[in-house]
């Protein structure tokens, strides 16, 4: 009884507290926090520019595509606000990048403004180009639908300085090729042969600014760029792998590899006599570090007598010497690849089959050894992809063993000869089988 009385007294006390002056109204409970004075100061500056005829013009591409971005440019530990605008009605220099410095007492104030001609800001990169704690801006300007200009700027001691500019580029990369802890700029320009051909230009920090070090020719047969990828050579030297579509056949790409030799940018794969790099490969599969040795490999097609291709994954060292890292069969239609033992490559053929079995679709690839004396194709390994209702049972049918599965398919294999004749166990086959994963990246 006493416990019940105590409970009722406690409930009554809580009711008094909750209905007293300490209880906030619903409007007060859901009220947003007040903005800080620094935020209000920045917003006031931005509103003033918008009222004067500016409009937001966020960068079109890259990793930094917000209209207003926060970045510590001068290295003092406090972020600057970088805002991107277009001034409507301006005849000259309509594109604006406004940089606001902020502090705890005074809020934000305009520290500098970058201007350019053009119809859009294509991209911006924040990077460290020198040995100070500052960060620099590398800006790509879209002058027109097909013409782009590139510039770099620094904010130091309250002064905004242009470090370099080039009136035309197709793609650029900001990266540390010389591994000195500071980044460099490589600008790539695609030109018709009569306009000087394709060229890459290297800029590095020197004498307080970004200086052009040298330019190198790119493959003349490349018509358009596909990708620019940072990676490593055999031996650990960093490089840029520049993929471009061939002029006469866009099914094929040529990869130019750019690296530094004694501080000079070099196209290590270019044959100066032919004018191209000897790295022609299919669009799929793409270049990658396929064997996880940290060096990038280029998949050069190797025709088989069956009319299919194996892939010869070639890597390069700084001297331009190449070696095969491994061979694969890439079944891009079915979404898998298989790493081949080196000794198979000389006599290998592959056969493709497709069958509808009840409610299951089975697509198979059979690996065969070609007997040079008789011309007979001797099957020794089959890999199956099954989709449909019975895919799980098909993957374990007979002597088959499971390789992988996802939400839509099972992948299984079958040894058609004994392990001694093939040279691989079931475990070895499983270890050499991979699903093809889509790589999502920006370059």
Short mmCIF file of C-alpha atoms in Angstrom, two decimals:
data_model
loop_
_atom_site.label_atom_id
_atom_site.label_comp_id
_atom_site.label_asym_id
_atom_site.label_seq_id
_atom_site.Cartn_x
_atom_site.Cartn_y
_atom_site.Cartn_z
CA UNK A 1 0.00 0.00 0.00
CA UNK A 2 2.83 2.38 0.88
CA UNK A 3 4.52 1.69 -2.49
CA UNK A 4 1.29 2.56 -4.30
CA UNK A 5 0.97 5.87 -2.41
CA UNK A 6 4.59 6.78 -3.15
CA UNK A 7 4.06 6.04 -6.86
CA UNK A 8 0.96 8.27 -6.98
CA UNK A 9 2.81 11.11 -5.20
CA UNK A 10 5.73 10.84 -7.68
CA UNK A 11 3.35 10.90 -10.62
CA UNK A 12 1.62 13.99 -9.23
CA UNK A 13 4.97 15.79 -8.76
CA UNK A 14 6.00 15.00 -12.33
CA UNK A 15 2.67 16.29 -13.60
CA UNK A 16 3.23 19.60 -11.79
CA UNK A 17 6.74 19.93 -13.24
CA UNK A 18 5.69 19.05 -16.78
CA UNK A 19 2.75 21.48 -16.72
CA UNK A 20 4.72 24.32 -15.14
CA UNK A 21 6.77 27.11 -16.60
CA UNK A 22 9.68 24.75 -17.36
CA UNK A 23 7.81 23.01 -20.20
CA UNK A 24 8.52 24.37 -23.71
CA UNK A 25 5.82 24.82 -26.29
CA UNK A 26 5.82 22.60 -29.40
CA UNK A 27 7.10 25.53 -31.53
CA UNK A 28 10.01 26.01 -29.14
CA UNK A 29 10.82 22.28 -29.08
CA UNK A 30 11.12 22.12 -32.89
CA UNK A 31 12.92 25.44 -33.35
CA UNK A 32 16.16 25.13 -35.36
CA UNK A 33 19.44 26.22 -33.73
CA UNK A 34 20.36 29.82 -34.38
CA UNK A 35 23.08 30.27 -37.01
CA UNK A 36 26.48 31.35 -35.79
CA UNK A 37 27.67 34.93 -36.34
CA UNK A 38 30.28 33.59 -38.78
CA UNK A 39 27.59 31.86 -40.84
CA UNK A 40 25.43 34.97 -40.82
CA UNK A 41 28.41 37.05 -41.94
CA UNK A 42 29.15 34.69 -44.83
CA UNK A 43 25.50 34.51 -45.85
CA UNK A 44 25.30 38.29 -45.82
CA UNK A 45 28.28 38.56 -48.18
CA UNK A 46 26.79 35.96 -50.53
CA UNK A 47 23.37 37.62 -50.51
CA UNK A 48 24.94 40.97 -51.38
CA UNK A 49 26.66 39.44 -54.42
CA UNK A 50 23.45 37.73 -55.53
CA UNK A 51 21.55 41.02 -55.28
CA UNK A 52 24.23 42.77 -57.37
CA UNK A 53 23.64 40.46 -60.36
CA UNK A 54 25.72 37.40 -59.50
CA UNK A 55 24.25 33.90 -59.75
CA UNK A 56 25.66 30.63 -58.46
CA UNK A 57 27.66 28.64 -61.04
CA UNK A 58 28.95 25.47 -59.38
CA UNK A 59 31.78 23.50 -61.08
CA UNK A 60 30.41 21.02 -63.60
CA UNK A 61 32.68 18.05 -62.91
CA UNK A 62 35.19 16.54 -60.52
CA UNK A 63 34.93 15.89 -56.78
CA UNK A 64 34.12 19.49 -55.80
CA UNK A 65 30.80 20.53 -57.35
CA UNK A 66 29.14 22.61 -54.62
CA UNK A 67 28.38 26.29 -55.18
CA UNK A 68 30.07 27.23 -51.87
CA UNK A 69 32.96 25.16 -50.52
CA UNK A 70 35.01 25.37 -47.32
CA UNK A 71 38.78 24.82 -47.55
CA UNK A 72 41.78 26.06 -45.56
CA UNK A 73 43.73 27.73 -48.37
CA UNK A 74 46.23 29.82 -46.38
CA UNK A 75 47.18 27.11 -43.89
CA UNK A 76 46.15 29.00 -40.73
CA UNK A 77 43.76 26.29 -39.52
CA UNK A 78 40.61 28.28 -40.39
CA UNK A 79 38.60 27.39 -43.49
CA UNK A 80 38.11 29.92 -46.22
CA UNK A 81 34.79 29.95 -48.08
CA UNK A 82 35.13 29.56 -51.85
CA UNK A 83 32.03 30.59 -53.80
CA UNK A 84 31.47 30.10 -57.54
CA UNK A 85 29.43 32.60 -59.54
CA UNK A 86 28.48 33.86 -62.97
CA UNK A 87 27.79 37.58 -63.34
CA UNK A 88 24.72 37.92 -65.52
CA UNK A 89 24.99 40.60 -68.16
CA UNK A 90 28.78 41.00 -67.85
CA UNK A 91 30.53 41.37 -71.21
CA UNK A 92 34.03 40.57 -69.89
CA UNK A 93 35.09 37.97 -67.32
CA UNK A 94 31.59 36.79 -66.32
CA UNK A 95 32.88 33.82 -64.30
CA UNK A 96 33.85 34.62 -60.72
CA UNK A 97 35.42 32.68 -57.86
CA UNK A 98 35.11 34.66 -54.60
CA UNK A 99 37.29 33.70 -51.65
CA UNK A 100 36.20 34.79 -48.17
CA UNK A 101 38.53 34.66 -45.17
CA UNK A 102 36.96 34.02 -41.80
CA UNK A 103 37.86 34.47 -38.14
CA UNK A 104 36.03 33.97 -34.85
CA UNK A 105 35.59 37.69 -34.14
CA UNK A 106 34.88 39.40 -37.45
CA UNK A 107 33.20 36.66 -39.44
CA UNK A 108 33.90 36.45 -43.17
CA UNK A 109 35.26 39.12 -45.48
CA UNK A 110 36.23 39.03 -49.15
CA UNK A 111 39.94 38.16 -49.50
CA UNK A 112 40.13 37.96 -53.28
CA UNK A 113 38.28 37.31 -56.49
CA UNK A 114 39.29 35.26 -59.53
CA UNK A 115 37.73 36.15 -62.89
CA UNK A 116 37.66 34.47 -66.28
CA UNK A 117 35.93 34.48 -69.61
CA UNK A 118 33.87 31.47 -70.60
CA UNK A 119 30.43 29.99 -70.10
CA UNK A 120 31.08 27.71 -67.08
CA UNK A 121 33.56 26.65 -64.43
CA UNK A 122 34.40 23.11 -65.44
CA UNK A 123 36.24 21.86 -62.34
CA UNK A 124 38.29 22.84 -59.30
CA UNK A 125 40.98 20.91 -57.41
CA UNK A 126 42.50 21.89 -54.05
CA UNK A 127 46.09 20.71 -53.76
CA UNK A 128 49.53 21.45 -52.32
CA UNK A 129 51.81 22.62 -55.12
CA UNK A 130 54.64 24.02 -52.96
CA UNK A 131 56.41 23.32 -49.67
CA UNK A 132 54.25 25.67 -47.56
CA UNK A 133 51.15 24.60 -45.59
CA UNK A 134 48.92 26.47 -48.07
CA UNK A 135 46.55 24.82 -50.52
CA UNK A 136 46.31 26.00 -54.08
CA UNK A 137 43.36 26.02 -56.48
CA UNK A 138 43.62 24.46 -59.92
CA UNK A 139 40.66 25.61 -62.01
CA UNK A 140 39.43 24.36 -65.35
CA UNK A 141 37.43 27.01 -67.23
CA UNK A 142 34.99 26.06 -69.99
CA UNK A 143 35.49 28.81 -72.56
CA UNK A 144 33.04 27.20 -75.00
CA UNK A 145 31.56 23.78 -75.67
CA UNK A 146 34.88 22.43 -76.98
CA UNK A 147 37.54 24.81 -75.59
CA UNK A 148 38.86 24.69 -72.03
CA UNK A 149 41.50 26.77 -70.23
CA UNK A 150 43.49 25.81 -67.14
CA UNK A 151 44.84 28.02 -64.33
CA UNK A 152 46.32 27.64 -60.84
CA UNK A 153 46.08 30.17 -57.97
CA UNK A 154 47.53 30.63 -54.49
CA UNK A 155 46.26 32.56 -51.44
CA UNK A 156 49.15 33.40 -49.11
CA UNK A 157 49.53 36.24 -46.62
CA UNK A 158 46.22 37.63 -47.83
CA UNK A 159 47.45 37.90 -51.43
CA UNK A 160 45.82 36.03 -54.31
CA UNK A 161 48.35 35.08 -57.01
CA UNK A 162 47.99 33.33 -60.37
CA UNK A 163 50.67 30.64 -60.61
CA UNK A 164 50.15 29.35 -64.16
CA UNK A 165 47.68 29.37 -67.03
CA UNK A 166 47.27 27.59 -70.33
CA UNK A 167 44.75 28.64 -72.94
CA UNK A 168 43.71 25.15 -73.97
CA UNK A 169 43.52 21.64 -72.51
CA UNK A 170 41.48 18.48 -72.97
CA UNK A 171 42.14 16.73 -69.65
CA UNK A 172 44.44 17.46 -66.74
CA UNK A 173 45.76 15.64 -63.69
CA UNK A 174 47.08 17.01 -60.40
CA UNK A 175 49.37 14.40 -58.87
CA UNK A 176 52.74 13.82 -57.21
CA UNK A 177 54.81 12.09 -59.88
CA UNK A 178 58.22 12.97 -58.39
CA UNK A 179 57.16 11.81 -54.89
CA UNK A 180 58.44 14.93 -53.13
CA UNK A 181 55.24 15.46 -51.15
CA UNK A 182 54.13 18.28 -53.49
CA UNK A 183 51.78 17.85 -56.40
CA UNK A 184 52.40 18.73 -60.03
CA UNK A 185 50.09 19.49 -62.95
CA UNK A 186 50.00 17.50 -66.19
CA UNK A 187 47.87 19.03 -68.93
CA UNK A 188 46.87 16.91 -71.93
CA UNK A 189 45.82 18.53 -75.19
CA UNK A 190 44.30 16.61 -78.10
CA UNK A 191 45.08 18.17 -81.49
CA UNK A 192 44.69 17.19 -85.10
CA UNK A 193 48.01 16.12 -86.65
CA UNK A 194 48.12 19.31 -88.74
CA UNK A 195 47.78 21.37 -85.51
CA UNK A 196 50.76 19.76 -83.81
CA UNK A 197 49.29 16.45 -82.67
CA UNK A 198 48.47 15.20 -79.20
CA UNK A 199 50.73 16.47 -76.41
CA UNK A 200 51.13 16.35 -72.61
CA UNK A 201 52.72 19.26 -70.70
CA UNK A 202 54.31 19.03 -67.25
CA UNK A 203 54.28 21.89 -64.70
CA UNK A 204 56.24 21.88 -61.43
CA UNK A 205 56.94 24.39 -58.63
CA UNK A 206 60.04 26.50 -59.23
CA UNK A 207 61.10 30.04 -58.32
CA UNK A 208 57.89 30.78 -56.44
CA UNK A 209 55.46 29.74 -59.19
CA UNK A 210 54.39 26.84 -61.41
CA UNK A 211 56.86 26.55 -64.29
CA UNK A 212 56.42 24.58 -67.50
CA UNK A 213 59.12 21.90 -67.41
CA UNK A 214 58.58 20.12 -70.73
CA UNK A 215 56.06 18.68 -73.19
CA UNK A 216 55.95 15.19 -74.73
CA UNK A 217 54.04 13.81 -77.73
CA UNK A 218 51.18 11.37 -77.22
CA UNK A 219 50.05 8.62 -79.59
CA UNK A 220 49.14 10.18 -82.93
CA UNK A 221 46.41 7.60 -83.67
CA UNK A 222 44.37 8.62 -80.62
CA UNK A 223 41.32 10.73 -81.48
CA UNK A 224 39.67 11.19 -78.08
CA UNK A 225 40.59 10.55 -74.45
CA UNK A 226 38.87 7.85 -72.43
CA UNK A 227 40.53 7.97 -68.99
CA UNK A 228 43.58 9.18 -67.06
CA UNK A 229 44.57 6.85 -64.20
CA UNK A 230 47.26 7.25 -61.56
CA UNK A 231 49.14 4.05 -60.82
CA UNK A 232 52.55 2.45 -60.42
CA UNK A 233 55.04 0.86 -62.77
CA UNK A 234 56.94 -2.34 -62.22
CA UNK A 235 59.60 -1.19 -59.78
CA UNK A 236 57.31 1.19 -57.88
CA UNK A 237 57.66 4.42 -59.88
CA UNK A 238 54.38 6.39 -60.17
CA UNK A 239 52.88 7.03 -63.60
CA UNK A 240 49.80 8.27 -65.43
CA UNK A 241 48.06 5.75 -67.66
CA UNK A 242 46.31 7.73 -70.40
CA UNK A 243 43.74 5.76 -72.40
CA UNK A 244 42.52 7.12 -75.73
CA UNK A 245 40.29 5.85 -78.55
CA UNK A 246 41.92 5.00 -81.87
CA UNK A 247 40.92 7.23 -84.76
CA UNK A 248 40.03 4.42 -87.15
CA UNK A 249 38.35 2.07 -84.67
CA UNK A 250 36.79 3.13 -81.37
CA UNK A 251 36.58 -0.51 -80.23
CA UNK A 252 40.29 -0.21 -79.44
CA UNK A 253 42.18 2.01 -77.02
CA UNK A 254 45.84 2.99 -76.92
CA UNK A 255 47.44 3.56 -73.53
CA UNK A 256 50.24 6.12 -73.22
CA UNK A 257 52.19 5.83 -69.97
CA UNK A 258 53.61 9.11 -68.64
CA UNK A 259 56.34 9.04 -65.98
CA UNK A 260 59.32 11.12 -64.85
CA UNK A 261 62.91 10.32 -65.76
CA UNK A 262 65.33 12.58 -63.90
CA UNK A 263 62.60 15.19 -63.45
CA UNK A 264 61.55 15.20 -67.12
CA UNK A 265 58.12 13.97 -68.24
CA UNK A 266 58.49 10.99 -70.59
CA UNK A 267 56.05 8.91 -72.61
CA UNK A 268 57.74 5.60 -71.82
CA UNK A 269 55.61 3.52 -74.22
CA UNK A 270 55.75 5.75 -77.32
CA UNK A 271 57.52 4.42 -80.42
CA UNK A 272 58.90 7.60 -82.05
CA UNK A 273 59.16 5.92 -85.44
CA UNK A 274 55.55 4.67 -85.52
CA UNK A 275 54.21 7.64 -83.56
CA UNK A 276 52.08 5.43 -81.29
CA UNK A 277 52.45 3.37 -78.14
CA UNK A 278 52.40 -0.39 -78.72
CA UNK A 279 49.61 -0.84 -76.19
CA UNK A 280 46.47 -1.25 -78.31
CA UNK A 281 43.76 -3.04 -76.32
CA UNK A 282 40.01 -3.51 -76.23
CA UNK A 283 37.76 -1.11 -74.33
CA UNK A 284 36.86 -3.98 -71.98
CA UNK A 285 38.50 -5.15 -69.81
CA UNK A 286 40.14 -1.93 -68.64
CA UNK A 287 43.67 -1.46 -67.32
CA UNK A 288 44.06 -2.44 -63.65
CA UNK A 289 46.39 -4.06 -61.15
CA UNK A 290 45.00 -7.49 -61.83
CA UNK A 291 47.50 -9.52 -59.78
CA UNK A 292 47.71 -7.15 -56.75
CA UNK A 293 51.45 -6.53 -57.09
CA UNK A 294 50.85 -2.71 -56.99
CA UNK A 295 51.88 -2.26 -60.65
CA UNK A 296 49.21 -1.51 -63.27
CA UNK A 297 48.73 -3.91 -66.18
CA UNK A 298 47.38 -3.33 -69.68
CA UNK A 299 45.23 -6.15 -71.18
CA UNK A 300 46.64 -6.82 -74.65
CA UNK A 301 44.42 -9.23 -76.66
CA UNK A 302 46.10 -12.54 -77.55
CA UNK A 303 44.16 -14.39 -80.28
CA UNK A 304 43.42 -18.08 -79.75
CA UNK A 305 42.93 -20.57 -82.56
CA UNK A 306 39.24 -20.83 -81.60
CA UNK A 307 38.72 -17.21 -82.68
CA UNK A 308 38.43 -15.94 -79.10
CA UNK A 309 40.98 -13.84 -77.23
CA UNK A 310 42.99 -14.46 -74.13
CA UNK A 311 44.33 -11.37 -72.33
CA UNK A 312 48.05 -10.82 -71.97
CA UNK A 313 48.32 -8.49 -68.94
CA UNK A 314 51.46 -6.45 -69.61
CA UNK A 315 53.23 -4.16 -67.14
CA UNK A 316 56.08 -1.71 -67.81
CA UNK A 317 59.08 -0.41 -65.91
CA UNK A 318 60.48 3.11 -66.03
CA UNK A 319 62.72 2.23 -69.00
CA UNK A 320 59.70 1.16 -71.05
CA UNK A 321 60.54 -2.56 -70.84
CA UNK A 322 57.49 -4.78 -70.63
CA UNK A 323 56.74 -8.14 -69.08
CA UNK A 324 53.65 -10.34 -68.84
CA UNK A 325 52.19 -10.43 -65.34
CA UNK A 326 49.58 -13.10 -66.17
CA UNK A 327 47.12 -14.37 -68.78
CA UNK A 328 43.34 -14.44 -68.40
CA UNK A 329 40.19 -15.44 -70.19
CA UNK A 330 37.68 -12.61 -69.75
CA UNK A 331 34.07 -13.60 -70.30
CA UNK A 332 32.62 -10.08 -70.15
CA UNK A 333 29.21 -11.26 -71.43
CA UNK A 334 28.80 -13.50 -68.37
CA UNK A 335 30.63 -11.23 -65.93
CA UNK A 336 33.64 -13.35 -64.92
CA UNK A 337 37.30 -13.93 -65.69
CA UNK A 338 39.75 -16.76 -65.08
CA UNK A 339 43.51 -16.49 -64.50
CA UNK A 340 45.26 -19.02 -66.74
CA UNK A 341 48.34 -21.04 -65.86
CA UNK A 342 51.15 -19.80 -68.15
CA UNK A 343 51.67 -23.25 -69.66
CA UNK A 344 48.11 -23.35 -71.05
CA UNK A 345 48.43 -20.35 -73.33
CA UNK A 346 50.20 -21.99 -76.30
CA UNK A 347 47.59 -24.67 -76.97
CA UNK A 348 44.40 -23.27 -75.46
CA UNK A 349 41.06 -23.00 -77.25
CA UNK A 350 37.68 -22.14 -75.73
CA UNK A 351 34.15 -23.02 -76.80
CA UNK A 352 30.94 -21.20 -75.81
CA UNK A 353 27.55 -22.84 -75.36
CA UNK A 354 24.11 -21.72 -74.21
CA UNK A 355 21.16 -23.91 -73.27
CA UNK A 356 17.68 -23.51 -71.76
CA UNK A 357 17.07 -26.25 -69.19
CA UNK A 358 13.58 -26.00 -67.79
CA UNK A 359 13.33 -22.68 -65.99
CA UNK A 360 17.11 -22.19 -65.98
CA UNK A 361 19.38 -20.61 -68.59
CA UNK A 362 22.87 -22.09 -68.67
CA UNK A 363 25.78 -20.35 -70.41
CA UNK A 364 29.01 -22.34 -70.49
CA UNK A 365 32.60 -21.92 -71.57
CA UNK A 366 34.67 -25.04 -72.14
CA UNK A 367 38.48 -24.93 -72.05
CA UNK A 368 40.20 -27.26 -74.50
CA UNK A 369 43.74 -28.37 -75.27
CA UNK A 370 44.52 -28.31 -79.00
CA UNK A 371 46.56 -31.33 -80.05
CA UNK A 372 48.94 -29.97 -82.72
CA UNK A 373 49.47 -33.36 -84.35
CA UNK A 374 45.83 -34.41 -84.72
CA UNK A 375 44.12 -31.02 -84.55
CA UNK A 376 41.75 -32.47 -81.98
CA UNK A 377 40.34 -30.18 -79.27
CA UNK A 378 40.40 -32.03 -75.93
CA UNK A 379 38.01 -30.53 -73.33
CA UNK A 380 39.39 -30.43 -69.80
CA UNK A 381 37.50 -27.71 -67.86
CA UNK A 382 34.02 -26.17 -68.08
CA UNK A 383 32.71 -23.07 -66.31
CA UNK A 384 28.94 -22.56 -66.15
CA UNK A 385 26.72 -19.58 -65.35
CA UNK A 386 23.14 -20.46 -64.41
CA UNK A 387 20.23 -18.06 -64.01
CA UNK A 388 16.64 -18.95 -63.18
CA UNK A 389 14.76 -20.91 -60.57
CA UNK A 390 16.95 -24.03 -60.55
CA UNK A 391 20.33 -22.30 -60.61
CA UNK A 392 21.44 -23.59 -57.18
CA UNK A 393 20.78 -27.24 -57.99
CA UNK A 394 22.43 -26.90 -61.42
CA UNK A 395 25.58 -25.54 -59.79
CA UNK A 396 25.97 -28.76 -57.74
CA UNK A 397 24.85 -31.24 -60.41
CA UNK A 398 27.12 -34.23 -61.02
CA UNK A 399 30.81 -33.38 -60.59
CA UNK A 400 30.25 -29.61 -60.60
CA UNK A 401 31.45 -27.43 -57.72
CA UNK A 402 30.42 -23.91 -56.81
CA UNK A 403 32.69 -20.97 -57.69
CA UNK A 404 30.55 -17.96 -56.74
CA UNK A 405 26.96 -16.75 -56.59
CA UNK A 406 25.05 -13.50 -56.48
CA UNK A 407 21.39 -12.50 -56.35
CA UNK A 408 20.75 -13.52 -59.96
CA UNK A 409 23.21 -16.27 -60.90
CA UNK A 410 25.40 -19.14 -59.77
CA UNK A 411 28.83 -19.87 -61.21
CA UNK A 412 30.18 -23.39 -61.12
CA UNK A 413 32.97 -25.43 -62.68
CA UNK A 414 33.60 -29.02 -63.69
CA UNK A 415 36.91 -30.84 -64.22
CA UNK A 416 36.53 -32.89 -67.41
CA UNK A 417 39.87 -34.68 -66.97
CA UNK A 418 41.61 -35.76 -63.77
CA UNK A 419 43.59 -33.26 -61.73
CA UNK A 420 46.98 -34.63 -62.81
CA UNK A 421 46.15 -34.12 -66.51
CA UNK A 422 44.86 -30.59 -65.94
CA UNK A 423 47.43 -29.52 -63.38
CA UNK A 424 44.79 -27.86 -61.19
CA UNK A 425 42.66 -29.03 -58.28
CA UNK A 426 39.12 -27.82 -57.56
CA UNK A 427 40.62 -25.45 -54.98
CA UNK A 428 43.02 -24.06 -57.62
CA UNK A 429 40.14 -23.41 -60.02
CA UNK A 430 38.19 -21.60 -57.31
CA UNK A 431 41.23 -19.44 -56.48
CA UNK A 432 41.68 -18.41 -60.14
CA UNK A 433 38.03 -17.48 -60.75
CA UNK A 434 36.81 -13.87 -60.27
CA UNK A 435 33.60 -11.98 -60.88
CA UNK A 436 34.02 -8.78 -62.89
CA UNK A 437 33.20 -5.81 -60.69
CA UNK A 438 32.28 -2.41 -62.07
CA UNK A 439 34.82 0.27 -61.10
CA UNK A 440 33.18 3.63 -60.24
CA UNK A 441 35.74 6.37 -60.54
CA UNK A 442 36.40 9.96 -61.56
CA UNK A 443 39.56 11.05 -63.28
#
